[in-house]
Short mmCIF file of C-alpha atoms and ligand atoms in Angstrom, two decimals:
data_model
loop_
_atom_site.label_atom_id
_atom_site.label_comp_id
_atom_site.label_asym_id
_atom_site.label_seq_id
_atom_site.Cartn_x
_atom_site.Cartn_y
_atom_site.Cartn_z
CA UNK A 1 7.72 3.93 -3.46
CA UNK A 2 6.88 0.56 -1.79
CA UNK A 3 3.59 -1.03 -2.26
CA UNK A 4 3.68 -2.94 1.02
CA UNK A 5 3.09 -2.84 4.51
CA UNK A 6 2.94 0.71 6.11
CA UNK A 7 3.15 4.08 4.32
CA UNK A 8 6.81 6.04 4.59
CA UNK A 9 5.31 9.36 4.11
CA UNK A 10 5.87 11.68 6.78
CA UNK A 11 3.98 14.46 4.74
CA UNK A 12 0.59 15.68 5.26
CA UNK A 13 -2.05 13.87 3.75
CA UNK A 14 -4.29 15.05 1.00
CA UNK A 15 -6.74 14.17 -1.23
CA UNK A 16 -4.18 14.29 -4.02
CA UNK A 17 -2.32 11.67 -2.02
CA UNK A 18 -5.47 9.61 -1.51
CA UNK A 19 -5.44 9.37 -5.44
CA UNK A 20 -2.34 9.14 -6.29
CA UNK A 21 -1.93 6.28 -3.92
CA UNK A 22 -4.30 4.26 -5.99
CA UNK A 23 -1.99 4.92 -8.88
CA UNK A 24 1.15 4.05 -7.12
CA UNK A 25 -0.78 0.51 -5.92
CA UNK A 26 -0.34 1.21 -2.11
CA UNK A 27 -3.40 0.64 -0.31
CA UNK A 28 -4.74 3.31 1.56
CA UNK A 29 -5.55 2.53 5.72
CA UNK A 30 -8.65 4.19 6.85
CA UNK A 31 -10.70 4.21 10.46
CA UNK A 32 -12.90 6.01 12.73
CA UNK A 33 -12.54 8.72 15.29
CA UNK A 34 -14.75 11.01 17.08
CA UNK A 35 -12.69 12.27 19.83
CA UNK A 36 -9.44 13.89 20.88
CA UNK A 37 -7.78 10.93 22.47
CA UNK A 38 -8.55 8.63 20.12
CA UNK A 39 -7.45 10.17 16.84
CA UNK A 40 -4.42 11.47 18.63
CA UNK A 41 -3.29 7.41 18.80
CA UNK A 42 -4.46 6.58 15.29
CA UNK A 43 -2.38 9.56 13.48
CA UNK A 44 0.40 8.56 15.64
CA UNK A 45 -0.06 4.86 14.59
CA UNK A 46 0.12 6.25 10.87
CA UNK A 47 -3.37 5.80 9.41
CA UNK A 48 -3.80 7.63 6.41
CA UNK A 49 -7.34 8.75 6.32
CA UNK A 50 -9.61 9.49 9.58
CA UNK A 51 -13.29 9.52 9.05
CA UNK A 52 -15.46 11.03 11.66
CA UNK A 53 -18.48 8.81 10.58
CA UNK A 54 -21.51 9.31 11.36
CA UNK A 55 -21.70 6.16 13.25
CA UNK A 56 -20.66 8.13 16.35
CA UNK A 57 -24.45 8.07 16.20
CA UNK A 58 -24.13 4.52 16.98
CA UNK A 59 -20.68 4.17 19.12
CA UNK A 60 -20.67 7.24 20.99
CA UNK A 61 -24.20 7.99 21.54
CA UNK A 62 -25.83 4.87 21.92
CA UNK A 63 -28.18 5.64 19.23
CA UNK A 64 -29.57 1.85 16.81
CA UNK A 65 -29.01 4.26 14.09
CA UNK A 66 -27.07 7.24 11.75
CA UNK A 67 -30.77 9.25 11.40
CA UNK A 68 -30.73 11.10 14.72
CA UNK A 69 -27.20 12.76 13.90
CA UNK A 70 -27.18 16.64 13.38
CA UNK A 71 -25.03 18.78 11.95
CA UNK A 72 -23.74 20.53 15.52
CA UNK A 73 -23.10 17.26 16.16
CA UNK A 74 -20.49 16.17 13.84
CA UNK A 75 -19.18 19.26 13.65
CA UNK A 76 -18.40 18.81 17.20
CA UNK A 77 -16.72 15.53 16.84
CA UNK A 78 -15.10 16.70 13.90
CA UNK A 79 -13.17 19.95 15.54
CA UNK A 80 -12.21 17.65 18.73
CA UNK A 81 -10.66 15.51 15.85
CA UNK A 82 -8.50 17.83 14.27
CA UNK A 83 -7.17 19.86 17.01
CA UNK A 84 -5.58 15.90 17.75
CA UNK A 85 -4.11 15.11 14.12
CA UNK A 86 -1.04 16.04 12.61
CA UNK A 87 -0.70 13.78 9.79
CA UNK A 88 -3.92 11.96 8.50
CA UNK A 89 -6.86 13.34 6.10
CA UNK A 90 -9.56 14.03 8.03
CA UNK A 91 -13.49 13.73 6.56
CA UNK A 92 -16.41 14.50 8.12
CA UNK A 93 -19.85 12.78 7.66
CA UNK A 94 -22.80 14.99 6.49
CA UNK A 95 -25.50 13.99 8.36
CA UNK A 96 -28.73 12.83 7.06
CA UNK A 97 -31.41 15.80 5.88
CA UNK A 98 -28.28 18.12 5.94
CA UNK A 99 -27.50 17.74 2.52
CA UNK A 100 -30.56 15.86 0.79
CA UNK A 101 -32.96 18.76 0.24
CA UNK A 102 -31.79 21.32 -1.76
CA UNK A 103 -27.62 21.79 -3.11
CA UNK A 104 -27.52 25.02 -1.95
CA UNK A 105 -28.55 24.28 1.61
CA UNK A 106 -25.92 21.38 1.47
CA UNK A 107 -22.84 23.57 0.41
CA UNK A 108 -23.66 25.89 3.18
CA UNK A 109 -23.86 22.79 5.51
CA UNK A 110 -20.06 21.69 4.36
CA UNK A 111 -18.65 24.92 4.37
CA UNK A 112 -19.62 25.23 8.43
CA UNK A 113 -18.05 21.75 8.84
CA UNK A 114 -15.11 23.02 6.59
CA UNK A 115 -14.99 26.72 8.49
CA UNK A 116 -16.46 25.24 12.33
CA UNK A 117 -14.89 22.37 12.30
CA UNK A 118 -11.67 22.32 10.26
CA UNK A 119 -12.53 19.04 8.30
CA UNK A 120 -10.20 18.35 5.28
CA UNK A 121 -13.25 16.95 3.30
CA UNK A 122 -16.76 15.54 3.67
CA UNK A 123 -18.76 12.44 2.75
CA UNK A 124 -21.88 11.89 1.15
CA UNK A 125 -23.92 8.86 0.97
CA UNK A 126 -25.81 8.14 -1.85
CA UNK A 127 -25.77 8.22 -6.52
CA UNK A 128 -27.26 9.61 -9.19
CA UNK A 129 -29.51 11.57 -6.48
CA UNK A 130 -26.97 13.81 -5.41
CA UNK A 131 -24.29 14.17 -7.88
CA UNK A 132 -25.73 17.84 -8.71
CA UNK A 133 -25.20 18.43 -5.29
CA UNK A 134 -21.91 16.82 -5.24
CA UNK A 135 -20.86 19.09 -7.79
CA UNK A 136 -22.26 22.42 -6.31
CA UNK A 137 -20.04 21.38 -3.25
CA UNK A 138 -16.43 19.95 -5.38
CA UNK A 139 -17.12 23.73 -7.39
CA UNK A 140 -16.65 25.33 -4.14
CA UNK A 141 -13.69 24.03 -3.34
CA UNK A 142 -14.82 21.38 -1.19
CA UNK A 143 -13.45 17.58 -1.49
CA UNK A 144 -16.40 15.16 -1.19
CA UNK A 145 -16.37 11.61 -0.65
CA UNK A 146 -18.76 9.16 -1.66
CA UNK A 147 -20.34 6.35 -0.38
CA UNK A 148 -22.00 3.69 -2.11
CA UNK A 149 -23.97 0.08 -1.45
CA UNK A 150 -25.42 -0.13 2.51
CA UNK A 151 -25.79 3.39 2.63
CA UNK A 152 -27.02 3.49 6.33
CA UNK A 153 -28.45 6.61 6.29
CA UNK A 154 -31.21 5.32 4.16
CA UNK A 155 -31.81 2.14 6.82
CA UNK A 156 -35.40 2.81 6.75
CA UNK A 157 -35.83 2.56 2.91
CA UNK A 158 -33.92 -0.59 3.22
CA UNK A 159 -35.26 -2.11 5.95
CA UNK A 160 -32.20 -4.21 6.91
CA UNK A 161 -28.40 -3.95 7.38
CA UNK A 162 -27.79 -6.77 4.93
CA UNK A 163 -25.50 -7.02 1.85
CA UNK A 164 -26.81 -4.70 -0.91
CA UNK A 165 -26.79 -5.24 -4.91
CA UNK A 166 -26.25 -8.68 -5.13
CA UNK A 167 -29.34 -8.45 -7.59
CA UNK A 168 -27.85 -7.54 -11.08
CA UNK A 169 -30.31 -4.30 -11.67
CA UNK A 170 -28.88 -3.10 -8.10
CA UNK A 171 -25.61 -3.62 -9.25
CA UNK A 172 -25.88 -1.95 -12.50
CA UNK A 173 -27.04 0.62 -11.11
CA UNK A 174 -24.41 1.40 -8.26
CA UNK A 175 -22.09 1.01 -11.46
CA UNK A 176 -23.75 3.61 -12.59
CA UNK A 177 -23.85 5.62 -9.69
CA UNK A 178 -20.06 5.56 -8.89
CA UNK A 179 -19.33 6.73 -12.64
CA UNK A 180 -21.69 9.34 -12.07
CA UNK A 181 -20.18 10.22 -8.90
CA UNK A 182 -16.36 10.57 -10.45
CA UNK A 183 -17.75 12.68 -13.15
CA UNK A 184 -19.06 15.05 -10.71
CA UNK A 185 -16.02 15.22 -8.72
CA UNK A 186 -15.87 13.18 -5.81
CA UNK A 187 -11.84 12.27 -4.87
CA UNK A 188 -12.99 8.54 -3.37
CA UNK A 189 -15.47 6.25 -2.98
CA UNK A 190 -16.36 4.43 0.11
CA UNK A 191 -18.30 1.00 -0.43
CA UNK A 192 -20.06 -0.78 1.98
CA UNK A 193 -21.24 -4.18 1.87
CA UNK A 194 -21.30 -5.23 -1.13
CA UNK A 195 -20.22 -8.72 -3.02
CA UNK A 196 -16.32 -7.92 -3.57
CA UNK A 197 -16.30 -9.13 -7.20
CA UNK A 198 -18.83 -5.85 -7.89
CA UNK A 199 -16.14 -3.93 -5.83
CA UNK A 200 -13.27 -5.21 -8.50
CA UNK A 201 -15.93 -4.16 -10.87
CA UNK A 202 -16.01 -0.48 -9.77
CA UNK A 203 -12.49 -0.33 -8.76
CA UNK A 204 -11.55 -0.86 -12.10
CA UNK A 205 -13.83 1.43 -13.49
CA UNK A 206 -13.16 4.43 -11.89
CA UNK A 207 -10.09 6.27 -11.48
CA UNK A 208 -10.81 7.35 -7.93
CA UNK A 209 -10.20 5.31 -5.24
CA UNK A 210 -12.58 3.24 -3.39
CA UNK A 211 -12.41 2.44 0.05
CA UNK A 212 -14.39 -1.11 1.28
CA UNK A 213 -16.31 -1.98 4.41
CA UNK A 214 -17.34 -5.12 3.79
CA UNK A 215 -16.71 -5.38 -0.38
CA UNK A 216 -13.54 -7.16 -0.22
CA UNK A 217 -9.77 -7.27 -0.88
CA UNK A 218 -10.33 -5.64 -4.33
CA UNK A 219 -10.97 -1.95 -3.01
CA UNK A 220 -8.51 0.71 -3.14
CA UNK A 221 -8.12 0.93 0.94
CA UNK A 222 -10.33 -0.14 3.72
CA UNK A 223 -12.26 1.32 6.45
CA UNK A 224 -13.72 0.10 9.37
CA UNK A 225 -15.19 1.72 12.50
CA UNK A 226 -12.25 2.19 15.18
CA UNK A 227 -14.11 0.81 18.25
CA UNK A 228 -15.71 -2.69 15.91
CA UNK A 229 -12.00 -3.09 15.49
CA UNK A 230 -10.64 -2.53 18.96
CA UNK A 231 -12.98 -5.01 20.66
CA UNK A 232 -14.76 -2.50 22.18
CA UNK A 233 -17.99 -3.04 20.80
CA UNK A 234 -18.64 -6.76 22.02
CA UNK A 235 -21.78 -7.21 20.06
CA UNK A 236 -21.24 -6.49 16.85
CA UNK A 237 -19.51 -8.87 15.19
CA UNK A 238 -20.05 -9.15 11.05
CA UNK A 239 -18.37 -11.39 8.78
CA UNK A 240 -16.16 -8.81 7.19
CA UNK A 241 -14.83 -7.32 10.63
CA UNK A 242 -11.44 -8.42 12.01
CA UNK A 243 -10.45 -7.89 15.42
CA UNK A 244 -7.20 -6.52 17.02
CA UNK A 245 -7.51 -6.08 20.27
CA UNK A 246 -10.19 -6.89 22.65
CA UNK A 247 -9.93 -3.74 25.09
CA UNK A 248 -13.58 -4.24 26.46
CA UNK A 249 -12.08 -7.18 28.38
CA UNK A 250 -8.60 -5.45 29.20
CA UNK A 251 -10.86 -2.21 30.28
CA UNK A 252 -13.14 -4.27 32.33
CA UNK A 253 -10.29 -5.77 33.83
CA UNK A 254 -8.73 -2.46 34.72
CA UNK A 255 -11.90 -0.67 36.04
CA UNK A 256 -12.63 -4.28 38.17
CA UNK A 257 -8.79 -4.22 39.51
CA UNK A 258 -9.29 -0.60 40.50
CA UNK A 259 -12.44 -1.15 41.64
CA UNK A 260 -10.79 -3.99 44.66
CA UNK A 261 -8.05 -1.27 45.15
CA UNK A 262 -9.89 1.45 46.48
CA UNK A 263 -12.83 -1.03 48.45
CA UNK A 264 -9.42 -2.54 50.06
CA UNK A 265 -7.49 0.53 50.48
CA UNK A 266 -4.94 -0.62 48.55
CA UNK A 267 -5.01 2.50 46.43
CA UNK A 268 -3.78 5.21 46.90
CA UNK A 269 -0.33 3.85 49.05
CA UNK A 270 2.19 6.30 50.38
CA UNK A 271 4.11 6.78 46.95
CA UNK A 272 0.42 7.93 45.21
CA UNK A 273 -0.56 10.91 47.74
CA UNK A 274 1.19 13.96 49.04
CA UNK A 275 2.78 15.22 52.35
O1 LIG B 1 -20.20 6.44 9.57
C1 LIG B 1 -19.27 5.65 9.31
O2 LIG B 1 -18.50 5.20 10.19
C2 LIG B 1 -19.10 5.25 7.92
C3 LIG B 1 -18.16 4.12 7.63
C4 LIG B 1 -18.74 2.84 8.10
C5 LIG B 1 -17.77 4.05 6.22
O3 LIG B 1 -19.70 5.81 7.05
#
């Protein structure tokens, strides 16, 4: 199998693939989607994995952060997400306080985005905290992801959106917390924002793969949120994000050149109406 540029499979995507990927040394391509239209175009493009995040808190509903999420939801986003794909692995976020107070109450909360929504998986943030619960869920016959560093479900412990454990005792820790995580079951990792050189670290160290925001070229794949990456989000514009495309302008362009069509009565001519 080739270790560059896209992936030949044709084949569904699993979570066995996901692993054995890292194996095989081909990177695994991850992004965004929370609607229909949009994950229709990414499966088609070939990305591997789709995560509905819960940043749709963020991108689709104008919220500053993940917190106000519920579980309707994403479960919501998640369902208009895979009636579109045919090919990728599709995880869901759990959103925050569906999963954090007791395990039980969690593994009922993935099984309705398993059952409701169809999701092929679902992602946790957070360590040693959860890995009970992380268990409870994997035992069920659930795949969970985790995710590890700027966990931004926890912003207001933080405090800030900066890079996490570039202290040593941080870093030892989320070391910890991603062994901790394998043992318990989790198929992947997702780490955001950390120094990459930690993310070599816990690449190495687990056989899972991890999948980087913002923690460098060492990860097992890479994720980033659809619209940051389209140009659609003008504002937001971290170190660690590329851009490629920049559809706000070529959407505000559109909607402007429409907008002179119809004031001039340009649109619709005789070819665009009926007789
Ligand atoms: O919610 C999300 O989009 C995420 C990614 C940034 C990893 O968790």
């Amino acid at each position: 199998m080739s270790t560059q540029g896209k992936s030949s499979r044709t084949d569904k995507v699993t979570t066995q693939t996901v692993v054995e990927m890292k194996r095989s040394g081909e990177k695994i391509s991850m992004l965004t989607a929370y609607d229909f239209t949009m994950a229709g175009i990414i499966d088609s493009a070939g990305i591997d994995v789709i995560l509905v995040g819960d940043s749709a808190s963020n991108v689709m509903a104008g919220f500053d952060t993940t917190v106000p999420m519920t579980l309707n939801h994403m479960i919501y986003h998640t369902s208009c997400v895979v009636r579109a794909v045919q090919r990728a692995l599709v995880i869901a976020d759990l959103p925050f306080m569906t999963y954090q107070v007791t395990a039980k109450e969690a593994l009922i909360n993935a099984g309705r985005m398993m059952k409701e929504a169809g999701a092929h998986a679902v992602k946790l943030e957070g360590g040693k905290t959860i890995t009970d619960t992380v268990r409870k869920i994997v035992d069920a016959g659930i795949p969970v992801m985790g995710h590890l560093g700027l966990t931004p479900q926890s912003i207001y412990k933080f405090g800030t959106y900066k890079v996490r454990a570039k202290d040593e005792k941080e870093a030892e820790q989320l070391l910890k917390d991603a062994k901790q995580l394998e043992e318990a079951g989790v198929f992947s990792i997702v780490l955001e924002k950390i120094p990459s050189e930690l993310a070599r670290q816990v690449t190495e160290l687990v056989s899972v793969p991890t999948i980087g925001i913002g923690a460098g070229h060492y990860c097992d794949g890479q994720v980033l949120v659809l619209h940051d990456m389209l140009g659609l989000n003008k504002d937001f514009s971290p170190r660690f994000l590329r851009r490629y495309a920049d559809l706000h302008e070529i959407m505000k362009g559109a909607v402007s050149r429409y907008i002179d069509d119809v004031k001039s009565g340009d649109f619709p001519n005789e070819q665009e109406q009926y007789n």
